[in-house]
Tab-separated table of C-alpha atoms in Angstrom:
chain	number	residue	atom	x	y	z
A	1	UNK	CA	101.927	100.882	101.212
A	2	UNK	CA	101.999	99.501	97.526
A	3	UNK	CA	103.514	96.287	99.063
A	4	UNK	CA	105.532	94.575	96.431
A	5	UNK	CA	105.579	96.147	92.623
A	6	UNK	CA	106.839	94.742	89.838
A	7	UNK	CA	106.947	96.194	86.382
A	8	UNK	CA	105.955	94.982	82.775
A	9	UNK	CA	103.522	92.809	83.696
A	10	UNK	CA	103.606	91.486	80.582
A	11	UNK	CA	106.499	91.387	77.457
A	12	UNK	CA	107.619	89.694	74.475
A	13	UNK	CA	111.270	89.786	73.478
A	14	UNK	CA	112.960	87.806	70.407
A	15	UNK	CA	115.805	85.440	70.667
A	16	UNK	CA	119.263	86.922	71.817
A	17	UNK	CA	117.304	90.383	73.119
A	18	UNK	CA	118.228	91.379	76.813
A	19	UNK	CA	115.950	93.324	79.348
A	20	UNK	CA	115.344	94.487	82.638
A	21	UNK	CA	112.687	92.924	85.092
A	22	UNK	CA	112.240	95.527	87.706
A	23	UNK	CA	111.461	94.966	91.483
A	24	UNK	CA	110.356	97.582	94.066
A	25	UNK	CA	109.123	97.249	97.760
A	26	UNK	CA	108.095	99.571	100.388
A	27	UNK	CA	108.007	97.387	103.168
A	28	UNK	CA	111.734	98.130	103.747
A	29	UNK	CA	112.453	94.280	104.284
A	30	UNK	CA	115.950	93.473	103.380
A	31	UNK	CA	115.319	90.024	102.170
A	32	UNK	CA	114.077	90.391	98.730
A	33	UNK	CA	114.063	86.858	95.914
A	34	UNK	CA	113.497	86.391	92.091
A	35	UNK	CA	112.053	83.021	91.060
A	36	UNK	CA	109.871	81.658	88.137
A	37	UNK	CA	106.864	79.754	87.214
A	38	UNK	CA	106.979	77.432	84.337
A	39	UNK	CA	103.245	76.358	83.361
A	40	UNK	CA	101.989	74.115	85.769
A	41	UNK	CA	104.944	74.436	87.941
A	42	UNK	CA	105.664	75.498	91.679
A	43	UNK	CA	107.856	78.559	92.331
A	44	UNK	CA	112.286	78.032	90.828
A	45	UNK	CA	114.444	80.224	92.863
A	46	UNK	CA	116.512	82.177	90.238
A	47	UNK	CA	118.527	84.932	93.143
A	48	UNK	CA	118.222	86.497	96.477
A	49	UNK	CA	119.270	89.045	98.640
A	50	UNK	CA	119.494	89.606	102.000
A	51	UNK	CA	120.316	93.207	101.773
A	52	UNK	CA	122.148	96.476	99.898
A	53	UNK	CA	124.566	95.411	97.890
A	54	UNK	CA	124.433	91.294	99.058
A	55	UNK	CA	123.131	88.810	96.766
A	56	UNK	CA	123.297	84.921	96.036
A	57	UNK	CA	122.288	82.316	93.164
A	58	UNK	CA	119.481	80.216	94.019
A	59	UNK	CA	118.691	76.543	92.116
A	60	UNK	CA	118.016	78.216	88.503
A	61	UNK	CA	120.565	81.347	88.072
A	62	UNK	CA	121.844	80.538	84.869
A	63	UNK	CA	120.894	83.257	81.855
A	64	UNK	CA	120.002	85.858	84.932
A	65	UNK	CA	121.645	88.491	86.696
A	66	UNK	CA	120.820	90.480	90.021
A	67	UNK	CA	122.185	93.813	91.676
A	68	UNK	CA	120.841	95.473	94.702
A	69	UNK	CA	122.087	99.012	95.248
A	70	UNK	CA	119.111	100.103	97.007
A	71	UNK	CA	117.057	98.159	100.075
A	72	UNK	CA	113.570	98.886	97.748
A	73	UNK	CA	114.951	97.780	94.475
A	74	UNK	CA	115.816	94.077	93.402
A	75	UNK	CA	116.173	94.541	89.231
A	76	UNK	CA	116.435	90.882	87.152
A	77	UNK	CA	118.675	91.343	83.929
A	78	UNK	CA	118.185	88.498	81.594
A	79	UNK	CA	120.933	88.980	79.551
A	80	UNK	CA	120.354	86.489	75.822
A	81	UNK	CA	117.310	85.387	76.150
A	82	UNK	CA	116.546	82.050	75.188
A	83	UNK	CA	112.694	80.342	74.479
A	84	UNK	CA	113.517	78.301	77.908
A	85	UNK	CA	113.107	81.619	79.693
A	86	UNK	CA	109.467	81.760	78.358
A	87	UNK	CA	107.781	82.219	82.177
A	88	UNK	CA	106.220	83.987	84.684
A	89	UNK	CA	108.768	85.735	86.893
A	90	UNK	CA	107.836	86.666	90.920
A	91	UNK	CA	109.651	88.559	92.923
A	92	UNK	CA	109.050	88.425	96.820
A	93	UNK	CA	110.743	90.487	99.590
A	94	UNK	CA	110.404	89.396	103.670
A	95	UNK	CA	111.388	90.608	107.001
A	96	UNK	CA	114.175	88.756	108.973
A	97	UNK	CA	112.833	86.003	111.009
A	98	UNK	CA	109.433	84.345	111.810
A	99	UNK	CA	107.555	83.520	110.249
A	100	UNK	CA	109.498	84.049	107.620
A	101	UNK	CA	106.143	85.087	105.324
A	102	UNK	CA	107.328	86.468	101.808
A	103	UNK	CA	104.998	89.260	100.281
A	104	UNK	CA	104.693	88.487	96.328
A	105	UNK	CA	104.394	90.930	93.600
A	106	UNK	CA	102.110	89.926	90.714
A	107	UNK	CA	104.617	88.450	88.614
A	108	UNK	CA	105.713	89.463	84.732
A	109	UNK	CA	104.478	87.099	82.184
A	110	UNK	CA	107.443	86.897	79.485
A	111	UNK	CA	107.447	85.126	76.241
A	112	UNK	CA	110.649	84.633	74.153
A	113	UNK	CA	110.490	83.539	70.759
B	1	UNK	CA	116.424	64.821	95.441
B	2	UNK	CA	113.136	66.526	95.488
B	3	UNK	CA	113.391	68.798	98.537
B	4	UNK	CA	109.141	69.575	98.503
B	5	UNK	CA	107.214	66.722	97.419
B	6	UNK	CA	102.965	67.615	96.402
B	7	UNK	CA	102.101	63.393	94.940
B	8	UNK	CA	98.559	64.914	94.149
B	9	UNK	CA	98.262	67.331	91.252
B	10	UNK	CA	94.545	67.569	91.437
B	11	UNK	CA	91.835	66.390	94.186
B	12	UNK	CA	88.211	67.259	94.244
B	13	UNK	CA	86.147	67.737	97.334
B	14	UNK	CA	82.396	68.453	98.001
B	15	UNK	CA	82.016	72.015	99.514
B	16	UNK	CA	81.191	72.380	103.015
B	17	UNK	CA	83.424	69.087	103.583
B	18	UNK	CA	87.292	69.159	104.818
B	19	UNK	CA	90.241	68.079	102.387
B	20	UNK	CA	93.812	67.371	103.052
B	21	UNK	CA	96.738	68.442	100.815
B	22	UNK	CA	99.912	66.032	100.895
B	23	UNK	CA	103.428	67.573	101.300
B	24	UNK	CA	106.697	65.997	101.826
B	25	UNK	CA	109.902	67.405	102.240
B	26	UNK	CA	113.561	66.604	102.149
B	27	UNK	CA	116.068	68.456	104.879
B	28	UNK	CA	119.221	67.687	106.845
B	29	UNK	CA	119.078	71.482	108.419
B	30	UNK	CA	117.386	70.891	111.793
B	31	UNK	CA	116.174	74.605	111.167
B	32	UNK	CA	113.490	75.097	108.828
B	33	UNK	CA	110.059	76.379	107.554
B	34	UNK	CA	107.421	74.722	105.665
B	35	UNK	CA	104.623	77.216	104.337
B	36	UNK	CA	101.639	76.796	102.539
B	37	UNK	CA	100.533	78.947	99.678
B	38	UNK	CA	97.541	79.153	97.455
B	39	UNK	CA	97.729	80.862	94.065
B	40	UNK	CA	93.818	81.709	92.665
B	41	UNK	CA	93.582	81.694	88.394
B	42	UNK	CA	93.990	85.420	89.238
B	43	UNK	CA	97.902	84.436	89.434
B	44	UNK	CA	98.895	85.898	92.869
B	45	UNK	CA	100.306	84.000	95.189
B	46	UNK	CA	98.392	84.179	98.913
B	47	UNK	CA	100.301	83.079	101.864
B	48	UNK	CA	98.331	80.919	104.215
B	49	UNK	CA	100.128	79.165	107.104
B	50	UNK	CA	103.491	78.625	108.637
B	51	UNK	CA	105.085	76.365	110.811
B	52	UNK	CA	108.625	76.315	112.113
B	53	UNK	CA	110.832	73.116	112.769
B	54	UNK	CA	111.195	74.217	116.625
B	55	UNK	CA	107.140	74.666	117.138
B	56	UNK	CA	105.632	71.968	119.440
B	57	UNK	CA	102.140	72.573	118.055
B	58	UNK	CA	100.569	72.352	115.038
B	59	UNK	CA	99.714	75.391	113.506
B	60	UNK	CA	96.501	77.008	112.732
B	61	UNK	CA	94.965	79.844	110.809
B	62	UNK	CA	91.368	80.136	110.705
B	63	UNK	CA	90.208	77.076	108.336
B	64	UNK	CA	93.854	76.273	107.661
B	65	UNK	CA	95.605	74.035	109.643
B	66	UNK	CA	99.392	72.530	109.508
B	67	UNK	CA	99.707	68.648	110.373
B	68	UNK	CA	103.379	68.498	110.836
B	69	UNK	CA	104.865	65.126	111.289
B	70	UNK	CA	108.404	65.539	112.018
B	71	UNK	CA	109.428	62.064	111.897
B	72	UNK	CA	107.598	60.965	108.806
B	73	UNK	CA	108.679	64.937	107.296
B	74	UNK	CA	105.253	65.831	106.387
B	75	UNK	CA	103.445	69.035	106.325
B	76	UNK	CA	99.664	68.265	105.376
B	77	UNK	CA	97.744	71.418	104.814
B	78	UNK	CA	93.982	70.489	106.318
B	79	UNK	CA	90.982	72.772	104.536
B	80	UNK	CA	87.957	72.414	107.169
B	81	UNK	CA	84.566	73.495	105.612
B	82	UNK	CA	85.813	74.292	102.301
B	83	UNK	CA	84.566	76.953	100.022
B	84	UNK	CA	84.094	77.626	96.627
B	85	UNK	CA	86.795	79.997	96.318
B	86	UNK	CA	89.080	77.368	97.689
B	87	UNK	CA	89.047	76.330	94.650
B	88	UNK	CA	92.774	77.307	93.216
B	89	UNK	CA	96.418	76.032	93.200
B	90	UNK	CA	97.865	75.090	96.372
B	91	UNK	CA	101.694	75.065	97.020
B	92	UNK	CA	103.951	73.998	99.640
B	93	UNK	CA	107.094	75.492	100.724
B	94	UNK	CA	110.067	75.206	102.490
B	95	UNK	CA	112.857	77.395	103.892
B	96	UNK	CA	116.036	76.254	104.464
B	97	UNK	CA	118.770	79.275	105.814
B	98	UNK	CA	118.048	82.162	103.051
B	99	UNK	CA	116.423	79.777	100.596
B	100	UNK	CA	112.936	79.253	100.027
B	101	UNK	CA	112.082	75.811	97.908
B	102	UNK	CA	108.255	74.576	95.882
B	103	UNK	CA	106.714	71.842	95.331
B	104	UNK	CA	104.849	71.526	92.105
B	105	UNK	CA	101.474	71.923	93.513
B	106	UNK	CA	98.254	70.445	93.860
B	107	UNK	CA	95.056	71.958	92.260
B	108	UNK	CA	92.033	71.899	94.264
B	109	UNK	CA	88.492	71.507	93.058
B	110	UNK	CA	85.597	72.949	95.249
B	111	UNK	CA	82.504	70.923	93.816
B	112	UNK	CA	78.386	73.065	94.986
């Protein structure tokens, strides 16, 4: 099992440019979550889903945008990007119920400027 | 309000000696989950322990261990014998329905 995969691991965009972080797991765990790292910082939750074709905002949604058409794909659309969206960007998937452990990719590091 | 509270960004302790990381949290859902994660300069994030709101015991995983104070709503990680690759960022967690929430961490210094 590759686990959780996330791909770039790294990218620069300019102001007002939009992109695709993608998000694959093999585990075939239907709860699958974006969040981000700001240096320094713990873990923001941007979405989740708790299965094909279910998602919901978490505290920091704004600028983002989710769709889950598949249980093994979880894609993050920033749509505008802005220098406050200058992180690093995890996405985690989980079974349902205890003990509720979430299995992390290795995050993207972007940089907007 | 804070839901995961970490007061100690940094702590130093002597290898081979135990250490406890602080962690408060903020819930009026009488289900929940408090985790602790530690995330090496590498930049993954390592899962560690986990204890649920309904568990009577503490929990405990290896070196790791949970103090859960439900009254006081604390969730003190303990380190027994630490290491020198304990030495990383340590984060605590909570889950609350769906929703998983951070605290802001607390680096820890493993000193030879």
């Amino acid at each position: 099992n590759a686990g959780v995969t996330q791909t770039p691991k790294f990218r620069i965009l300019k102001i007002g440019q939009s992109m695709t972080l993608q998000c694959a797991q093999d585990m075939n765990h239907n709860y699958m979550y974006w969040y981000r790292q700001d240096p320094g910082m713990g873990l923001k939750l941007i979405y989740y889903s708790v299965g094909a074709g279910i998602t919901d905002k978490g505290e920091v949604p704004n600028g983002y945008n989710v769709s889950r058409s598949t249980t093994e794909d979880f894609p993050l659309r920033l749509e505008l990007a802005a220098p406050s969206q200058t992180s690093v960007y995890f996405c985690a998937s989980r079974l349902q119920g205890p003990p509720y452990e979430q299995y992390f990719g290795p995050g993207t590091r972007l940089t907007v400027t | 309000a804070q839901k995961i509270t970490q007061t100690q960004p940094g702590m130093f302790v002597q290898e081979k000696e135990a250490v406890t990381l602080d962690c408060t949290y903020d819930t009026s859902d009488p289900s929940y989950g408090l985790f602790w994660y530690k995330q090496p300069s590498s930049g993954e994030m390592i899962f560690l322990i986990y204890q649920g709101s309904y568990d009577q015991q503490n929990a405990t995983e290896g070196r790791y261990s949970l103090n859960f104070q439900k009254a006081r709503k604390s969730a003190n990680l303990v380190i027994s014998a630490s290491q020198l690759g304990d030495s990383a960022m340590y984060f605590c967690a909570m889950r609350e329905a769906n929703k998983f929430y951070f605290g802001s961490g607390t680096k820890l210094n493993v000193k030879p």
